Amino acid sequence: MNKQRLLIIAAGGVLGLLAVILVKMGNPANMGYCIACFLRDTTGGLGLHRAAPVQYIRPEIIGLVLGAFIASQATREFRAVGGSSSFTRFTLGFFAMMGMLVFLGCPVRAVLRLAGGDLNAGVGLAGLVAGVAVGVWFLKSGFTLGRAVPQPKSNGYLFSAFMAVLFILLLAKPAFLFFSEQGPGSMHAPVWIALVAGLAVGALAQRSRLCMVGGIRDFIILRDGHLLYGFITIFVVALAGNLAVGAFNIGFTGQPVAHTDGLWNFLGMALAGWAAVLLGGCPLRQLVAAAEGNTDCAVTIIGLMAGAAVSHNFGLAASPDGVPLAGQIAVILGLLVVFAIGMVNRPAVVTGGVSFGKGS
C-alpha cells in the first residue's frame, strides 16, 4: 500500500473517530462533523439568519481552515490564486447549500448518518452520486469555469485570517454574536476540543485531498477509487464507534436531525452533488482549498453561507417534520440554475479551480 493510500485512509479514520468523540462530547447525534451544518450554524452565530436553534460559531470549521493553512505552509503548497468565474462559483455554492439543507447534511454528514443507522442517508447518497454523474457529463462536454490566475499573496491569507478573528470573537462572546439556547446550535463539544479536532481534520484533509465528490467523479471518469477509500474508512470507523458507544439505530424513522421524505432527500443531494462537481469539490474541499490560498473557493464558501442565510430567513430549509413547499421550489429552481450554468460554460476548455486525484 503506497503512502498516498495510507494518508487518505488515515484522514478518513481520524475524521470518523473524531466525529463519534465529538458527539459524545456534546455535538448533535450523527452530526459529529458536518460542513454544511456547521457553516449554517456559524452563519447564524454571526446574525446573518435568525433561526434561533442553529446559531453558534463552530470551532471545528475554524480549526479545519487553520489546520489546512498550517499544513499548506509547512509543505509549501500555499498558492494565492483566483479570478476564475467567482460570481458563478458564489451562485453554485448558494444553491448547493440549499440542496444540502433540504437533505439536512453535507456528503460528510451523509456518511456519518448512514454509519449511525439512518437509512435516509442512503437515499441522499444515491442522489449525490446521481448529481455528480450528471455533472461529469458536463465536464466531458467541455464545461469550465476558467483558469485561476496568481493573486497577491495577501489575498490568499485573508480567508484564514478571517477564521482566526472568528475564533477570537467566539472566545470573547461580544453582544452582537448569537448563541442558541436550544436545538442543534446549543449542542456542542467544548471549544478547545472542537478546535483541536478541526485542526487535525484540516491538516489531514489538506495532505490527502479528501473529497467525496472528487472520489465519485474520479471513479466515474477514471475508475480510480483512491479518494473514496477515505469515505469508506469514515463509514467503517464511525460505524464501529457508534456500535461501541450504543449510538447505532438502524431505520428510516426516529433519526436525529433528519426527515423521511425520500424524494427530497434524493433531489437535495443531487443538486448539491451536481453543483459541487462543477465547482471542483464538496464543501470540505472548498474550505481546504480556500485555506491554501484559493480565493475563488473562499467566494464559494461565502456563497454557501449566503445560501444558509436565505434558506433559514425564508423558511426553505427542511426540518425533522419534512421539507416545506418553499424548500421544494428552491431545489427545483436550483437544479434549473445549475443546468443553465452548465450549458453556458461548456464551449471553452480552460483548466483551473480545485483539482482532485492522487496527483493533485
CSV table of C-alpha atoms in Angstrom, one decimal:
chain,number,residue,atom,x,y,z
A,1,MET,CA,0.0,0.0,0.0
A,2,ASN,CA,1.5,3.3,-1.1
A,3,LYS,CA,1.9,6.5,1.0
A,4,GLN,CA,-1.0,8.3,-0.6
A,5,ARG,CA,-3.4,5.4,0.0
A,6,LEU,CA,-2.3,5.2,3.7
A,7,LEU,CA,-2.8,9.0,4.0
A,8,ILE,CA,-6.3,9.0,2.6
A,9,ILE,CA,-7.2,6.1,4.9
A,10,ALA,CA,-5.7,7.8,7.9
A,11,ALA,CA,-7.6,11.0,7.1
A,12,GLY,CA,-10.9,9.1,6.9
A,13,GLY,CA,-10.2,7.1,10.0
A,14,VAL,CA,-9.4,10.2,12.1
A,15,LEU,CA,-12.4,12.1,10.9
A,16,GLY,CA,-14.7,9.1,11.6
A,17,LEU,CA,-13.3,8.6,15.1
A,18,LEU,CA,-13.4,12.3,15.9
A,19,ALA,CA,-17.0,12.5,14.7
A,20,VAL,CA,-18.0,9.9,17.3
A,21,ILE,CA,-16.0,11.5,20.0
A,22,LEU,CA,-17.4,15.0,19.3
A,23,VAL,CA,-20.9,13.6,19.6
A,24,LYS,CA,-20.1,12.1,23.0
A,25,MET,CA,-18.6,15.5,24.0
A,26,GLY,CA,-21.7,17.4,23.1
A,27,ASN,CA,-22.3,17.7,19.4
A,28,PRO,CA,-25.7,16.7,18.0
A,29,ALA,CA,-26.2,13.0,17.3
A,30,ASN,CA,-25.0,11.9,13.8
A,31,MET,CA,-23.5,15.4,13.5
A,32,GLY,CA,-20.0,15.0,14.9
A,33,TYR,CA,-18.8,16.7,11.8
A,34,CYS,CA,-20.9,18.3,9.1
A,35,ILE,CA,-19.5,21.1,6.9
A,36,ALA,CA,-22.9,22.3,5.7
A,37,CYS,CA,-24.5,22.3,9.2
A,38,PHE,CA,-21.5,23.9,10.8
A,39,LEU,CA,-21.4,26.7,8.2
A,40,ARG,CA,-25.1,27.2,8.7
A,41,ASP,CA,-24.6,27.5,12.5
A,42,THR,CA,-21.7,29.9,12.0
A,43,THR,CA,-23.8,32.0,9.7
A,44,GLY,CA,-26.5,32.1,12.4
A,45,GLY,CA,-23.9,32.9,15.1
A,46,LEU,CA,-22.9,36.0,13.1
A,47,GLY,CA,-26.6,37.0,13.0
A,48,LEU,CA,-27.0,36.5,9.2
A,49,HIS,CA,-30.0,34.4,9.8
A,50,ARG,CA,-32.4,34.4,12.8
A,51,ALA,CA,-33.2,30.8,13.2
A,52,ALA,CA,-32.6,30.6,17.0
A,53,PRO,CA,-31.9,26.8,17.2
A,54,VAL,CA,-29.0,26.9,14.8
A,55,GLN,CA,-26.8,29.8,15.9
A,56,TYR,CA,-23.2,29.0,17.1
A,57,ILE,CA,-19.8,29.8,15.6
A,58,ARG,CA,-18.4,26.2,15.2
A,59,PRO,CA,-14.7,25.8,16.2
A,60,GLU,CA,-14.5,22.7,14.0
A,61,ILE,CA,-14.8,24.9,10.9
A,62,ILE,CA,-12.2,27.4,12.2
A,63,GLY,CA,-9.8,24.6,13.1
A,64,LEU,CA,-10.2,22.9,9.8
A,65,VAL,CA,-9.3,26.0,7.9
A,66,LEU,CA,-6.3,26.8,10.2
A,67,GLY,CA,-5.1,23.2,10.1
A,68,ALA,CA,-5.2,23.2,6.3
A,69,PHE,CA,-3.5,26.6,6.2
A,70,ILE,CA,-0.7,25.4,8.5
A,71,ALA,CA,-0.2,22.2,6.5
A,72,SER,CA,-0.1,24.1,3.2
A,73,GLN,CA,2.6,26.5,4.7
A,74,ALA,CA,4.6,23.6,6.0
A,75,THR,CA,4.6,21.8,2.7
A,76,ARG,CA,5.0,24.9,0.6
A,77,GLU,CA,1.7,24.2,-1.2
A,78,PHE,CA,0.1,27.6,-0.4
A,79,ARG,CA,-0.7,29.4,-3.6
A,80,ALA,CA,-2.7,32.6,-3.8
A,81,VAL,CA,-4.9,32.3,-6.9
A,82,GLY,CA,-8.3,33.4,-8.1
A,83,GLY,CA,-10.3,35.2,-10.8
A,84,SER,CA,-12.0,32.1,-12.1
A,85,SER,CA,-15.7,32.9,-12.6
A,86,SER,CA,-16.0,34.0,-9.0
A,87,PHE,CA,-19.7,35.0,-9.1
A,88,THR,CA,-20.6,31.8,-10.8
A,89,ARG,CA,-18.9,29.9,-8.0
A,90,PHE,CA,-20.8,32.0,-5.5
A,91,THR,CA,-24.1,31.0,-7.2
A,92,LEU,CA,-23.2,27.3,-7.4
A,93,GLY,CA,-22.3,27.4,-3.7
A,94,PHE,CA,-25.5,29.2,-2.8
A,95,PHE,CA,-27.7,26.6,-4.4
A,96,ALA,CA,-25.6,23.7,-3.2
A,97,MET,CA,-26.2,24.8,0.3
A,98,MET,CA,-29.9,25.0,-0.3
A,99,GLY,CA,-29.9,21.4,-1.5
A,100,MET,CA,-27.9,20.2,1.5
A,101,LEU,CA,-30.2,22.0,3.9
A,102,VAL,CA,-33.1,20.2,2.3
A,103,PHE,CA,-31.3,16.9,2.9
A,104,LEU,CA,-30.0,18.1,6.2
A,105,GLY,CA,-26.3,17.5,5.8
A,106,CYS,CA,-23.3,17.5,3.5
A,107,PRO,CA,-21.5,14.5,2.0
A,108,VAL,CA,-19.5,14.0,5.2
A,109,ARG,CA,-22.7,14.0,7.4
A,110,ALA,CA,-24.4,11.7,4.9
A,111,VAL,CA,-21.8,9.1,5.5
A,112,LEU,CA,-21.9,9.7,9.3
A,113,ARG,CA,-25.7,9.5,9.3
A,114,LEU,CA,-25.5,6.1,7.5
A,115,ALA,CA,-22.9,4.9,10.0
A,116,GLY,CA,-25.4,5.8,12.7
A,117,GLY,CA,-28.1,3.6,11.1
A,118,ASP,CA,-30.0,6.4,9.3
A,119,LEU,CA,-31.2,4.8,6.1
A,120,ASN,CA,-32.5,8.1,4.8
A,121,ALA,CA,-28.8,9.0,4.3
A,122,GLY,CA,-28.6,6.1,1.8
A,123,VAL,CA,-31.2,7.8,-0.3
A,124,GLY,CA,-29.3,11.1,-0.1
A,125,LEU,CA,-26.1,9.4,-1.1
A,126,ALA,CA,-27.8,7.9,-4.1
A,127,GLY,CA,-28.9,11.4,-5.0
A,128,LEU,CA,-25.3,12.7,-4.6
A,129,VAL,CA,-24.0,10.0,-6.9
A,130,ALA,CA,-26.7,10.9,-9.5
A,131,GLY,CA,-25.9,14.6,-9.3
A,132,VAL,CA,-22.1,14.0,-9.7
A,133,ALA,CA,-22.8,11.7,-12.7
A,134,VAL,CA,-24.8,14.5,-14.4
A,135,GLY,CA,-22.0,17.0,-13.6
A,136,VAL,CA,-19.5,14.6,-15.1
A,137,TRP,CA,-21.4,14.7,-18.4
A,138,PHE,CA,-21.0,18.4,-18.4
A,139,LEU,CA,-17.3,18.1,-17.6
A,140,LYS,CA,-16.9,15.7,-20.5
A,141,SER,CA,-18.7,18.1,-22.7
A,142,GLY,CA,-16.1,20.8,-22.1
A,143,PHE,CA,-17.5,22.6,-19.0
A,144,THR,CA,-15.1,25.0,-17.4
A,145,LEU,CA,-15.1,28.0,-15.1
A,146,GLY,CA,-11.8,29.2,-16.5
A,147,ARG,CA,-8.3,29.3,-15.2
A,148,ALA,CA,-7.4,30.6,-11.8
A,149,VAL,CA,-4.5,33.1,-12.0
A,150,PRO,CA,-1.9,34.2,-9.5
A,151,GLN,CA,-3.0,36.8,-7.0
A,152,PRO,CA,-1.1,38.9,-4.4
A,153,LYS,CA,-0.1,36.7,-1.6
A,154,SER,CA,-2.0,38.8,0.9
A,155,ASN,CA,-5.3,37.9,-0.9
A,156,GLY,CA,-4.7,34.2,-0.1
A,157,TYR,CA,-4.2,35.0,3.6
A,158,LEU,CA,-7.4,36.8,4.1
A,159,PHE,CA,-9.7,33.8,4.5
A,160,SER,CA,-7.6,32.1,7.1
A,161,ALA,CA,-7.1,35.4,8.9
A,162,PHE,CA,-10.9,35.8,9.0
A,163,MET,CA,-11.2,32.4,10.6
A,164,ALA,CA,-8.7,33.4,13.3
A,165,VAL,CA,-10.7,36.5,14.0
A,166,LEU,CA,-13.8,34.4,14.3
A,167,PHE,CA,-12.2,32.3,16.9
A,168,ILE,CA,-11.2,35.4,19.0
A,169,LEU,CA,-14.8,36.6,18.7
A,170,LEU,CA,-16.1,33.2,19.8
A,171,LEU,CA,-13.9,33.3,22.9
A,172,ALA,CA,-14.8,37.0,23.7
A,173,LYS,CA,-18.6,36.5,23.1
A,174,PRO,CA,-19.4,40.1,22.2
A,175,ALA,CA,-23.1,41.1,22.4
A,176,PHE,CA,-23.5,41.1,18.6
A,177,LEU,CA,-22.9,37.3,18.3
A,178,PHE,CA,-25.8,34.9,18.7
A,179,PHE,CA,-25.7,31.6,20.7
A,180,SER,CA,-28.6,29.1,20.5
A,181,GLU,CA,-30.2,28.2,23.8
A,182,GLN,CA,-31.9,25.1,22.5
A,183,GLY,CA,-31.8,22.9,19.4
A,184,PRO,CA,-28.7,21.7,17.4
A,185,GLY,CA,-26.8,25.0,17.9
A,186,SER,CA,-26.9,24.7,21.7
A,187,MET,CA,-25.3,21.2,21.4
A,188,HIS,CA,-21.6,21.4,21.0
A,189,ALA,CA,-18.3,20.0,22.3
A,190,PRO,CA,-16.0,22.2,24.4
A,191,VAL,CA,-14.5,24.9,22.4
A,192,TRP,CA,-10.8,23.8,22.6
A,193,ILE,CA,-11.6,20.1,21.9
A,194,ALA,CA,-13.6,21.1,18.9
A,195,LEU,CA,-10.8,23.4,17.7
A,196,VAL,CA,-8.2,20.7,18.0
A,197,ALA,CA,-10.4,18.2,16.2
A,198,GLY,CA,-10.8,20.7,13.4
A,199,LEU,CA,-7.0,21.3,13.2
A,200,ALA,CA,-6.4,17.6,12.9
A,201,VAL,CA,-9.1,17.1,10.2
A,202,GLY,CA,-7.9,20.2,8.3
A,203,ALA,CA,-4.2,19.1,8.2
A,204,LEU,CA,-5.1,15.6,7.1
A,205,ALA,CA,-7.6,16.7,4.6
A,206,GLN,CA,-5.1,19.1,3.1
A,207,ARG,CA,-2.4,16.4,2.8
A,208,SER,CA,-4.7,13.7,1.5
A,209,ARG,CA,-7.0,15.8,-0.8
A,210,LEU,CA,-10.0,14.2,1.0
A,211,CYS,CA,-13.2,14.8,-1.0
A,212,MET,CA,-16.2,12.6,-1.6
A,213,VAL,CA,-17.4,14.4,-4.7
A,214,GLY,CA,-14.0,14.2,-6.2
A,215,GLY,CA,-13.9,10.5,-5.3
A,216,ILE,CA,-17.1,9.8,-7.1
A,217,ARG,CA,-16.1,11.9,-10.0
A,218,ASP,CA,-12.7,10.2,-10.4
A,219,PHE,CA,-14.4,6.8,-10.1
A,220,ILE,CA,-16.9,7.6,-12.9
A,221,ILE,CA,-14.3,9.1,-15.2
A,222,LEU,CA,-11.2,7.1,-14.5
A,223,ARG,CA,-12.4,4.1,-12.4
A,224,ASP,CA,-10.0,5.5,-9.8
A,225,GLY,CA,-11.4,4.8,-6.3
A,226,HIS,CA,-8.4,6.4,-4.4
A,227,LEU,CA,-10.4,9.3,-2.8
A,228,LEU,CA,-13.3,7.0,-2.0
A,229,TYR,CA,-11.1,5.0,0.4
A,230,GLY,CA,-11.2,8.0,2.7
A,231,PHE,CA,-15.0,8.0,2.9
A,232,ILE,CA,-15.2,4.2,3.2
A,233,THR,CA,-12.9,4.5,6.2
A,234,ILE,CA,-15.0,7.3,7.7
A,235,PHE,CA,-18.0,5.0,7.5
A,236,VAL,CA,-16.3,1.9,8.9
A,237,VAL,CA,-14.7,3.7,11.8
A,238,ALA,CA,-17.8,5.7,12.7
A,239,LEU,CA,-19.9,2.6,12.4
A,240,ALA,CA,-17.6,0.7,14.8
A,241,GLY,CA,-17.6,3.7,17.1
A,242,ASN,CA,-21.3,4.1,17.2
A,243,LEU,CA,-21.8,0.4,17.9
A,244,ALA,CA,-19.2,0.6,20.7
A,245,VAL,CA,-20.9,3.5,22.4
A,246,GLY,CA,-24.5,2.3,21.7
A,247,ALA,CA,-25.3,5.1,19.3
A,248,PHE,CA,-26.4,2.9,16.3
A,249,ASN,CA,-30.1,2.9,15.5
A,250,ILE,CA,-31.0,1.5,12.1
A,251,GLY,CA,-34.1,2.6,10.3
A,252,PHE,CA,-35.8,5.5,8.5
A,253,THR,CA,-37.8,6.9,11.3
A,254,GLY,CA,-36.8,8.4,14.6
A,255,GLN,CA,-33.4,9.5,13.3
A,256,PRO,CA,-31.8,12.7,14.8
A,257,VAL,CA,-32.0,15.9,12.7
A,258,ALA,CA,-33.4,14.0,9.7
A,259,HIS,CA,-36.6,13.6,7.8
A,260,THR,CA,-38.1,10.6,5.9
A,261,ASP,CA,-39.1,12.4,2.6
A,262,GLY,CA,-37.1,10.2,0.2
A,263,LEU,CA,-37.8,12.3,-2.9
A,264,TRP,CA,-36.4,15.5,-1.5
A,265,ASN,CA,-33.5,13.7,0.3
A,266,PHE,CA,-32.5,12.4,-3.2
A,267,LEU,CA,-33.1,15.7,-5.1
A,268,GLY,CA,-31.5,17.9,-2.4
A,269,MET,CA,-28.3,15.9,-2.6
A,270,ALA,CA,-28.5,15.6,-6.3
A,271,LEU,CA,-28.5,19.4,-6.5
A,272,ALA,CA,-25.5,19.5,-4.1
A,273,GLY,CA,-23.5,16.9,-6.0
A,274,TRP,CA,-24.2,18.5,-9.4
A,275,ALA,CA,-23.1,21.9,-8.2
A,276,ALA,CA,-20.1,20.6,-6.3
A,277,VAL,CA,-18.7,18.7,-9.2
A,278,LEU,CA,-18.9,21.8,-11.4
A,279,LEU,CA,-17.2,23.7,-8.6
A,280,GLY,CA,-14.4,21.1,-8.4
A,281,GLY,CA,-15.1,19.9,-4.9
A,282,CYS,CA,-17.5,19.4,-1.9
A,283,PRO,CA,-17.7,22.0,0.9
A,284,LEU,CA,-14.9,20.2,2.8
A,285,ARG,CA,-12.6,20.5,-0.2
A,286,GLN,CA,-13.6,24.1,-0.8
A,287,LEU,CA,-12.6,25.1,2.8
A,288,VAL,CA,-9.3,23.4,2.4
A,289,ALA,CA,-8.6,25.0,-0.9
A,290,ALA,CA,-9.5,28.4,0.4
A,291,ALA,CA,-7.0,27.8,3.3
A,292,GLU,CA,-4.4,27.0,0.6
A,293,GLY,CA,-4.9,30.5,-0.9
A,294,ASN,CA,-7.6,29.9,-3.5
A,295,THR,CA,-9.7,33.0,-3.3
A,296,ASP,CA,-12.3,31.5,-5.7
A,297,CYS,CA,-13.0,28.8,-3.2
A,298,ALA,CA,-13.3,31.5,-0.4
A,299,VAL,CA,-16.0,33.1,-2.6
A,300,THR,CA,-17.7,29.7,-2.8
A,301,ILE,CA,-17.8,29.5,1.0
A,302,ILE,CA,-19.4,32.9,1.1
A,303,GLY,CA,-22.0,31.6,-1.4
A,304,LEU,CA,-22.6,28.6,0.9
A,305,MET,CA,-23.1,30.8,3.9
A,306,ALA,CA,-25.4,33.1,1.9
A,307,GLY,CA,-27.4,30.0,0.9
A,308,ALA,CA,-27.7,29.1,4.5
A,309,ALA,CA,-28.9,32.6,5.5
A,310,VAL,CA,-31.5,32.7,2.8
A,311,SER,CA,-32.7,29.1,3.5
A,312,HIS,CA,-33.4,29.9,7.1
A,313,ASN,CA,-34.5,33.5,6.8
A,314,PHE,CA,-37.1,32.5,4.2
A,315,GLY,CA,-38.2,29.1,5.5
A,316,LEU,CA,-36.6,26.9,2.8
A,317,ALA,CA,-34.6,24.5,5.0
A,318,ALA,CA,-36.0,21.2,5.9
A,319,SER,CA,-36.6,20.0,9.5
A,320,PRO,CA,-37.4,16.7,11.1
A,321,ASP,CA,-41.0,17.4,10.2
A,322,GLY,CA,-40.2,17.4,6.4
A,323,VAL,CA,-39.4,19.8,3.6
A,324,PRO,CA,-41.6,22.9,3.2
A,325,LEU,CA,-43.1,23.7,-0.2
A,326,ALA,CA,-40.8,26.7,-0.5
A,327,GLY,CA,-37.8,24.5,0.0
A,328,GLN,CA,-39.0,22.1,-2.7
A,329,ILE,CA,-39.4,25.0,-5.1
A,330,ALA,CA,-35.9,26.2,-4.2
A,331,VAL,CA,-34.4,22.8,-5.1
A,332,ILE,CA,-36.2,22.7,-8.5
A,333,LEU,CA,-35.1,26.3,-9.2
A,334,GLY,CA,-31.5,25.3,-8.1
A,335,LEU,CA,-31.5,22.4,-10.5
A,336,LEU,CA,-32.6,24.7,-13.3
A,337,VAL,CA,-29.9,27.3,-12.5
A,338,VAL,CA,-27.1,24.7,-12.3
A,339,PHE,CA,-28.3,23.3,-15.6
A,340,ALA,CA,-28.1,26.7,-17.2
A,341,ILE,CA,-24.7,27.4,-15.7
A,342,GLY,CA,-23.5,24.0,-17.1
A,343,MET,CA,-24.8,24.8,-20.5
A,344,VAL,CA,-23.4,28.3,-20.9
A,345,ASN,CA,-20.0,27.4,-19.6
A,346,ARG,CA,-19.3,24.4,-21.9
A,347,PRO,CA,-17.7,25.9,-25.1
A,348,ALA,CA,-14.2,26.9,-23.9
A,349,VAL,CA,-11.9,24.3,-22.5
A,350,VAL,CA,-9.7,26.0,-19.9
A,351,THR,CA,-8.3,24.3,-16.8
A,352,GLY,CA,-8.5,25.8,-13.3
A,353,GLY,CA,-10.2,25.6,-9.9
A,354,VAL,CA,-9.8,22.8,-7.4
A,355,SER,CA,-8.2,19.6,-8.6
A,356,PHE,CA,-8.5,16.0,-7.4
A,357,GLY,CA,-6.9,12.7,-7.6
A,358,LYS,CA,-3.6,11.2,-6.4
A,359,GLY,CA,-1.5,13.7,-8.3
A,360,SER,CA,-3.4,16.8,-7.2
